[in-house]
């Protein structure tokens, strides 16, 4: 047998002592590396094609272990531990999964040995998960969501470099205080403004109002916006321990468009009480507007106690109160900077706290 230990035993004593000291030193160095906890949820980063490079693929197939096995050297950036939370395409994300992910992340972030968290996620709803986590996580430590636009089997797959950069960012003290960050295509975006803007382009994530907060490489992040200049979570955030997925208020999104009437809203009003939404977010045209019949249907919804929030489908800019629509008179809320999908999440959580219109509006003003 010629194992490394047997070979070590044959070396002269003084040389062996030096070698052992340097081996111990390298063990000590790796212990000193920051610890990063990785949670995998699926998405294209874990997707496979029938043949490499084919257009068709299936997201959420490969495990986190497999993804990490393709990244030799990552153990020199951080001490890693991982957990496969789910392996789904992100259109299937649920409030139950958001809460489970948030609770596991909060547990790991509370561990003094953990420097930060990485979450691999499908890009389709990544911005929603990032925003949900923004509203319920309290830690200053980095939480970095990343994914890929090309599946893992593609010759040009972007997942590996994204995951490397995400680990380096989560391990970096410079990334503290930003709330959850979304990392793709070498850019770092804060959770409030970021949105997916393209179906296939690698630079799909944009923050149309504020721009990215920095850039990310496998060598670490470089921030161009200071963490102090970002808004804190509205309403000081929400108490994760008090949230129960089964009891979260239902909130629907209704879209305005040309030739739209109030049919969808009336269908929601006709639902049995237990399935009826507590809130409706209008994905409005322009600055959060809709046709006269749709506005009339939303008025009927308000009269029946449903909270109405106006947001814009445009993608950039704010929805302010009382512009073309008289929110004061109608008792409606303006979504301000939030996209329809993020306004929906804030309304779901806001309704667990209050039904007071002024308090709800304040949450959107602070977002
Ligand atoms: C998904 O969101 O799970 C599929 C698309 C992607 O990850 O880019």
Short mmCIF file of C-alpha atoms and ligand atoms in Angstrom, two decimals:
data_model
loop_
_atom_site.label_atom_id
_atom_site.label_comp_id
_atom_site.label_asym_id
_atom_site.label_seq_id
_atom_site.Cartn_x
_atom_site.Cartn_y
_atom_site.Cartn_z
CA UNK A 1 0.00 0.00 0.00
CA UNK A 2 1.32 3.43 -0.90
CA UNK A 3 -1.18 5.83 0.68
CA UNK A 4 -0.28 9.50 1.27
CA UNK A 5 0.11 8.68 4.99
CA UNK A 6 2.49 5.77 4.28
CA UNK A 7 4.49 8.05 1.98
CA UNK A 8 4.54 10.72 4.72
CA UNK A 9 5.90 8.18 7.24
CA UNK A 10 8.88 7.45 4.95
CA UNK A 11 9.97 11.12 4.79
CA UNK A 12 12.82 12.44 7.03
CA UNK A 13 11.45 13.67 10.38
CA UNK A 14 12.33 17.39 10.00
CA UNK A 15 10.79 17.55 6.51
CA UNK A 16 7.68 15.73 7.78
CA UNK A 17 7.28 18.35 10.54
CA UNK A 18 7.46 21.19 8.01
CA UNK A 19 4.98 19.43 5.71
CA UNK A 20 2.56 18.75 8.60
CA UNK A 21 2.83 22.40 9.71
CA UNK A 22 2.01 23.61 6.22
CA UNK A 23 -0.85 21.08 5.86
CA UNK A 24 -2.27 22.30 9.19
CA UNK A 25 -1.82 25.89 8.07
CA UNK A 26 -3.80 25.20 4.91
CA UNK A 27 -6.55 23.50 6.96
CA UNK A 28 -6.62 26.56 9.23
CA UNK A 29 -6.84 28.83 6.20
CA UNK A 30 -9.81 26.92 4.79
CA UNK A 31 -11.51 27.11 8.23
CA UNK A 32 -11.07 30.85 8.11
CA UNK A 33 -12.96 31.10 4.82
CA UNK A 34 -16.43 32.58 5.15
CA UNK A 35 -19.27 30.07 5.24
CA UNK A 36 -21.99 30.41 2.58
CA UNK A 37 -25.24 28.44 2.74
CA UNK A 38 -26.73 27.64 -0.66
CA UNK A 39 -30.42 26.89 -1.18
CA UNK A 40 -31.43 25.42 -4.54
CA UNK A 41 -34.96 25.73 -5.86
CA UNK A 42 -34.61 24.72 -9.54
CA UNK A 43 -35.00 26.85 -12.67
CA UNK A 44 -33.03 26.97 -15.89
CA UNK A 45 -29.74 26.98 -13.99
CA UNK A 46 -30.68 23.37 -13.15
CA UNK A 47 -32.22 22.74 -16.57
CA UNK A 48 -31.25 20.17 -19.22
CA UNK A 49 -31.63 19.91 -22.99
CA UNK A 50 -32.21 16.61 -24.81
CA UNK A 51 -29.09 17.45 -26.83
CA UNK A 52 -26.59 20.14 -25.77
CA UNK A 53 -27.48 23.47 -27.37
CA UNK A 54 -31.04 22.48 -28.35
CA UNK A 55 -33.66 25.20 -27.93
CA UNK A 56 -36.08 22.98 -26.00
CA UNK A 57 -35.17 22.14 -22.42
CA UNK A 58 -36.62 21.25 -19.06
CA UNK A 59 -35.87 23.50 -16.07
CA UNK A 60 -35.44 22.23 -12.50
CA UNK A 61 -33.84 18.83 -13.18
CA UNK A 62 -30.23 18.82 -11.91
CA UNK A 63 -29.48 18.86 -8.20
CA UNK A 64 -27.39 21.41 -6.33
CA UNK A 65 -24.71 18.73 -5.77
CA UNK A 66 -24.45 18.32 -9.53
CA UNK A 67 -24.20 22.10 -10.13
CA UNK A 68 -21.47 22.41 -7.49
CA UNK A 69 -19.56 19.43 -8.89
CA UNK A 70 -19.05 21.49 -12.06
CA UNK A 71 -17.42 24.34 -10.14
CA UNK A 72 -14.02 23.08 -8.97
CA UNK A 73 -12.19 25.65 -6.87
CA UNK A 74 -15.33 27.09 -5.30
CA UNK A 75 -14.23 25.55 -2.00
CA UNK A 76 -11.35 28.07 -2.05
CA UNK A 77 -13.84 30.98 -2.05
CA UNK A 78 -16.06 29.87 0.82
CA UNK A 79 -16.95 26.92 2.99
CA UNK A 80 -20.17 25.74 1.41
CA UNK A 81 -23.19 23.89 2.62
CA UNK A 82 -26.24 23.31 0.55
CA UNK A 83 -29.89 22.38 0.73
CA UNK A 84 -32.23 21.38 -2.07
CA UNK A 85 -35.40 23.26 -1.09
CA UNK A 86 -37.24 22.30 -4.30
CA UNK A 87 -36.46 21.49 -7.92
CA UNK A 88 -39.14 23.31 -9.85
CA UNK A 89 -39.59 25.76 -12.67
CA UNK A 90 -40.19 29.06 -10.94
CA UNK A 91 -43.67 29.65 -12.36
CA UNK A 92 -44.67 26.99 -9.83
CA UNK A 93 -43.39 28.90 -6.80
CA UNK A 94 -45.98 29.22 -4.04
CA UNK A 95 -46.39 31.26 -0.86
CA UNK A 96 -45.77 28.04 1.05
CA UNK A 97 -42.37 27.64 -0.64
CA UNK A 98 -41.55 31.32 -0.11
CA UNK A 99 -42.19 30.91 3.59
CA UNK A 100 -40.22 27.68 3.83
CA UNK A 101 -37.27 29.22 1.97
CA UNK A 102 -37.43 32.40 4.08
CA UNK A 103 -37.49 30.42 7.32
CA UNK A 104 -34.57 28.21 6.33
CA UNK A 105 -32.59 31.25 5.15
CA UNK A 106 -33.38 33.13 8.39
CA UNK A 107 -32.18 30.15 10.44
CA UNK A 108 -28.88 29.94 8.57
CA UNK A 109 -28.36 33.73 8.62
CA UNK A 110 -28.80 33.69 12.41
CA UNK A 111 -25.80 31.34 12.69
CA UNK A 112 -22.74 33.49 13.51
CA UNK A 113 -20.62 31.12 11.40
CA UNK A 114 -22.62 31.93 8.22
CA UNK A 115 -21.48 34.96 6.21
CA UNK A 116 -24.29 34.90 3.67
CA UNK A 117 -26.81 32.90 1.67
CA UNK A 118 -27.11 32.06 -2.03
CA UNK A 119 -30.40 30.97 -3.59
CA UNK A 120 -30.54 29.39 -7.03
CA UNK A 121 -33.89 30.09 -8.64
CA UNK A 122 -35.70 30.22 -11.97
CA UNK A 123 -35.56 33.67 -13.49
CA UNK A 124 -39.30 33.91 -14.29
CA UNK A 125 -40.35 34.78 -10.73
CA UNK A 126 -36.95 35.44 -9.15
CA UNK A 127 -37.79 39.12 -8.64
CA UNK A 128 -40.92 38.14 -6.67
CA UNK A 129 -39.01 35.78 -4.39
CA UNK A 130 -36.34 38.46 -3.86
CA UNK A 131 -39.05 41.01 -2.94
CA UNK A 132 -40.84 38.58 -0.61
CA UNK A 133 -37.54 37.89 1.15
CA UNK A 134 -36.89 41.65 1.34
CA UNK A 135 -40.14 42.00 3.27
CA UNK A 136 -39.59 39.18 5.77
CA UNK A 137 -35.84 38.77 6.36
CA UNK A 138 -34.18 41.01 8.92
CA UNK A 139 -30.53 40.03 8.61
CA UNK A 140 -27.91 42.47 7.35
CA UNK A 141 -25.99 39.55 5.86
CA UNK A 142 -25.96 39.11 2.07
CA UNK A 143 -28.68 37.04 0.43
CA UNK A 144 -27.93 36.57 -3.27
CA UNK A 145 -30.43 35.09 -5.73
CA UNK A 146 -29.08 33.81 -9.00
CA UNK A 147 -30.09 31.63 -11.92
CA UNK A 148 -29.45 31.32 -15.62
CA UNK A 149 -30.99 32.10 -18.97
CA UNK A 150 -29.38 29.07 -20.62
CA UNK A 151 -29.72 25.55 -19.23
CA UNK A 152 -26.80 23.76 -17.60
CA UNK A 153 -26.26 21.51 -20.63
CA UNK A 154 -25.91 24.41 -23.08
CA UNK A 155 -22.35 25.00 -24.38
CA UNK A 156 -22.79 28.71 -23.47
CA UNK A 157 -24.51 28.07 -20.11
CA UNK A 158 -24.37 31.18 -17.91
CA UNK A 159 -25.29 29.39 -14.67
CA UNK A 160 -21.76 28.37 -13.58
CA UNK A 161 -20.30 31.89 -13.67
CA UNK A 162 -23.45 33.29 -12.04
CA UNK A 163 -23.21 30.76 -9.22
CA UNK A 164 -19.50 31.42 -8.70
CA UNK A 165 -20.11 35.16 -8.56
CA UNK A 166 -23.10 34.67 -6.23
CA UNK A 167 -20.96 32.69 -3.76
CA UNK A 168 -18.22 35.35 -3.90
CA UNK A 169 -20.84 38.07 -3.30
CA UNK A 170 -22.53 36.25 -0.42
CA UNK A 171 -19.11 35.70 1.16
CA UNK A 172 -18.22 39.39 0.91
CA UNK A 173 -18.73 41.80 3.84
CA UNK A 174 -19.18 44.54 1.19
CA UNK A 175 -22.56 43.00 0.28
CA UNK A 176 -24.03 43.47 3.77
CA UNK A 177 -27.01 45.77 4.23
CA UNK A 178 -28.43 45.63 0.70
CA UNK A 179 -31.24 43.22 1.45
CA UNK A 180 -31.67 40.37 -1.04
CA UNK A 181 -29.68 40.95 -4.23
CA UNK A 182 -30.44 39.50 -7.62
CA UNK A 183 -27.36 38.53 -9.64
CA UNK A 184 -27.32 37.74 -13.34
CA UNK A 185 -25.12 38.74 -16.28
CA UNK A 186 -22.50 40.25 -13.96
CA UNK A 187 -24.97 42.74 -12.47
CA UNK A 188 -26.34 43.12 -8.95
CA UNK A 189 -29.86 44.46 -8.51
CA UNK A 190 -31.76 45.30 -5.36
CA UNK A 191 -35.07 43.53 -4.81
CA UNK A 192 -37.46 46.49 -5.07
CA UNK A 193 -36.87 47.70 -8.61
CA UNK A 194 -35.52 44.69 -10.49
CA UNK A 195 -37.66 43.01 -13.11
CA UNK A 196 -37.30 40.44 -15.84
CA UNK A 197 -37.57 42.41 -19.08
CA UNK A 198 -36.75 39.90 -21.82
CA UNK A 199 -37.88 36.37 -22.53
CA UNK A 200 -34.48 35.04 -23.59
CA UNK A 201 -31.78 37.73 -23.48
CA UNK A 202 -28.96 37.23 -20.98
CA UNK A 203 -29.32 40.86 -19.80
CA UNK A 204 -32.98 40.25 -18.98
CA UNK A 205 -32.83 41.72 -15.45
CA UNK A 206 -33.05 45.48 -15.33
CA UNK A 207 -33.84 47.97 -12.59
CA UNK A 208 -35.63 50.51 -14.78
CA UNK A 209 -36.02 53.27 -12.18
CA UNK A 210 -32.82 52.94 -10.17
CA UNK A 211 -30.31 50.92 -12.21
CA UNK A 212 -28.16 48.11 -10.77
CA UNK A 213 -26.47 48.61 -7.40
CA UNK A 214 -23.19 47.10 -8.57
CA UNK A 215 -21.46 44.44 -10.56
CA UNK A 216 -20.34 40.93 -9.67
CA UNK A 217 -17.52 38.71 -10.83
CA UNK A 218 -16.16 35.44 -9.47
CA UNK A 219 -13.56 37.64 -7.71
CA UNK A 220 -16.27 39.43 -5.76
CA UNK A 221 -18.76 42.30 -5.94
CA UNK A 222 -18.14 45.98 -6.71
CA UNK A 223 -20.91 48.28 -5.52
CA UNK A 224 -21.66 51.60 -7.18
CA UNK A 225 -24.62 52.41 -4.91
CA UNK A 226 -24.21 52.48 -1.14
CA UNK A 227 -26.38 50.21 0.99
CA UNK A 228 -27.35 53.21 3.15
CA UNK A 229 -29.00 54.93 0.21
CA UNK A 230 -31.48 52.04 -0.30
CA UNK A 231 -34.90 52.21 1.33
CA UNK A 232 -35.47 49.92 4.30
CA UNK A 233 -38.25 47.34 4.05
CA UNK A 234 -41.63 49.12 4.14
CA UNK A 235 -43.39 49.04 7.50
CA UNK A 236 -40.13 47.74 9.06
CA UNK A 237 -40.81 44.44 7.35
CA UNK A 238 -43.14 41.63 8.36
CA UNK A 239 -42.84 39.08 11.14
CA UNK A 240 -41.92 35.80 9.49
CA UNK A 241 -42.88 33.77 12.56
CA UNK A 242 -46.47 35.08 12.42
CA UNK A 243 -47.10 34.21 8.76
CA UNK A 244 -49.07 31.10 7.81
CA UNK A 245 -49.28 30.28 4.09
CA UNK A 246 -52.77 28.80 4.44
CA UNK A 247 -54.07 32.00 6.04
CA UNK A 248 -52.50 34.60 3.75
CA UNK A 249 -55.09 36.90 2.18
CA UNK A 250 -55.88 36.20 -1.47
CA UNK A 251 -54.93 39.00 -3.85
CA UNK A 252 -55.60 38.88 -7.60
CA UNK A 253 -53.99 40.86 -10.41
CA UNK A 254 -56.34 42.15 -13.10
CA UNK A 255 -54.87 43.56 -16.29
CA UNK A 256 -56.10 46.58 -18.22
CA UNK A 257 -55.76 46.62 -22.02
CA UNK A 258 -57.55 47.94 -25.05
CA UNK A 259 -61.18 46.81 -25.35
CA UNK A 260 -61.34 45.55 -21.76
CA UNK A 261 -64.51 45.40 -19.68
CA UNK A 262 -65.21 44.39 -16.09
CA UNK A 263 -65.85 40.68 -16.72
CA UNK A 264 -62.80 39.41 -14.82
CA UNK A 265 -63.51 41.57 -11.77
CA UNK A 266 -67.18 40.54 -11.79
CA UNK A 267 -66.10 36.88 -11.98
CA UNK A 268 -63.93 37.43 -8.89
CA UNK A 269 -66.86 39.05 -7.09
CA UNK A 270 -69.03 36.04 -7.91
CA UNK A 271 -66.64 33.59 -6.17
CA UNK A 272 -67.70 31.93 -2.92
CA UNK A 273 -66.52 33.90 0.14
CA UNK A 274 -63.58 31.58 0.92
CA UNK A 275 -62.09 31.99 -2.59
CA UNK A 276 -62.90 35.64 -3.10
CA UNK A 277 -59.85 37.96 -3.09
CA UNK A 278 -59.36 40.36 -0.22
CA UNK A 279 -57.51 42.63 -2.64
CA UNK A 280 -57.20 43.32 -6.34
CA UNK A 281 -54.11 44.86 -7.95
CA UNK A 282 -54.88 46.61 -11.20
CA UNK A 283 -52.06 46.19 -13.74
CA UNK A 284 -53.10 49.42 -15.37
CA UNK A 285 -52.26 51.18 -18.60
CA UNK A 286 -50.29 54.42 -18.42
CA UNK A 287 -50.01 55.62 -14.83
CA UNK A 288 -52.31 52.88 -13.52
CA UNK A 289 -55.48 53.56 -15.46
CA UNK A 290 -58.15 51.36 -17.06
CA UNK A 291 -61.22 51.61 -19.30
CA UNK A 292 -64.44 53.06 -17.85
CA UNK A 293 -66.13 49.60 -17.58
CA UNK A 294 -63.11 48.10 -15.77
CA UNK A 295 -62.87 51.10 -13.41
CA UNK A 296 -66.61 50.75 -12.72
CA UNK A 297 -66.17 47.06 -11.90
CA UNK A 298 -63.30 47.90 -9.54
CA UNK A 299 -65.56 50.45 -7.86
CA UNK A 300 -68.12 47.69 -7.32
CA UNK A 301 -65.32 45.56 -5.81
CA UNK A 302 -64.34 48.38 -3.42
CA UNK A 303 -67.95 48.79 -2.33
CA UNK A 304 -67.93 45.07 -1.46
CA UNK A 305 -64.88 45.55 0.79
CA UNK A 306 -62.11 44.48 -1.62
CA UNK A 307 -58.98 46.64 -1.35
CA UNK A 308 -57.94 48.01 -4.76
CA UNK A 309 -54.34 48.94 -5.59
CA UNK A 310 -53.50 50.66 -8.88
CA UNK A 311 -50.16 49.74 -10.48
CA UNK A 312 -48.79 50.14 -14.00
CA UNK A 313 -47.94 47.56 -16.63
CA UNK A 314 -45.57 50.08 -18.31
CA UNK A 315 -42.43 48.89 -16.52
CA UNK A 316 -40.84 52.20 -15.53
CA UNK A 317 -41.89 55.20 -13.48
CA UNK A 318 -44.21 55.65 -10.51
CA UNK A 319 -47.95 55.33 -10.00
CA UNK A 320 -48.88 58.36 -7.89
CA UNK A 321 -52.18 59.08 -6.20
CA UNK A 322 -55.01 61.11 -7.72
CA UNK A 323 -53.68 61.69 -11.22
CA UNK A 324 -56.19 60.51 -13.84
CA UNK A 325 -58.01 58.43 -11.22
CA UNK A 326 -59.37 59.99 -8.01
CA UNK A 327 -57.98 57.60 -5.41
CA UNK A 328 -59.20 59.77 -2.52
CA UNK A 329 -62.78 59.56 -3.72
CA UNK A 330 -62.65 55.87 -4.63
CA UNK A 331 -60.69 54.73 -1.57
CA UNK A 332 -57.93 53.20 -3.71
CA UNK A 333 -54.21 52.84 -3.17
CA UNK A 334 -51.42 53.84 -5.57
CA UNK A 335 -48.65 51.24 -5.96
CA UNK A 336 -45.95 53.93 -6.40
CA UNK A 337 -42.68 52.21 -7.45
CA UNK A 338 -43.90 48.62 -7.33
CA UNK A 339 -44.68 46.49 -10.37
CA UNK A 340 -48.06 44.70 -10.32
CA UNK A 341 -46.45 41.44 -9.16
CA UNK A 342 -44.54 43.10 -6.32
CA UNK A 343 -47.54 45.26 -5.37
CA UNK A 344 -49.48 42.01 -5.02
CA UNK A 345 -46.94 40.60 -2.55
CA UNK A 346 -46.88 43.79 -0.48
CA UNK A 347 -50.68 43.87 -0.40
CA UNK A 348 -50.85 40.20 0.69
CA UNK A 349 -48.48 40.90 3.58
CA UNK A 350 -49.94 44.35 4.32
CA UNK A 351 -53.41 42.85 4.69
CA UNK A 352 -52.11 40.52 7.41
CA UNK A 353 -51.47 43.70 9.41
CA UNK A 354 -54.19 46.19 8.56
CA UNK A 355 -57.15 47.07 6.32
CA UNK A 356 -56.73 50.76 7.01
CA UNK A 357 -56.32 52.50 3.66
CA UNK A 358 -53.94 55.20 4.92
CA UNK A 359 -51.70 52.61 6.58
CA UNK A 360 -51.71 50.46 3.46
CA UNK A 361 -50.87 53.49 1.29
CA UNK A 362 -48.01 54.29 3.68
CA UNK A 363 -46.53 50.82 3.05
CA UNK A 364 -46.52 51.51 -0.69
CA UNK A 365 -45.09 55.00 -0.16
CA UNK A 366 -42.26 53.53 1.91
CA UNK A 367 -41.55 50.71 -0.58
C1 LIG B 1 -37.87 29.29 -14.49
O1 LIG B 1 -38.12 30.44 -14.13
O2 LIG B 1 -37.86 28.35 -13.70
C2 LIG B 1 -37.57 28.99 -15.92
C3 LIG B 1 -36.87 30.08 -16.62
C4 LIG B 1 -35.52 30.41 -16.07
O3 LIG B 1 -35.05 29.95 -15.05
O4 LIG B 1 -34.88 31.25 -16.74
#
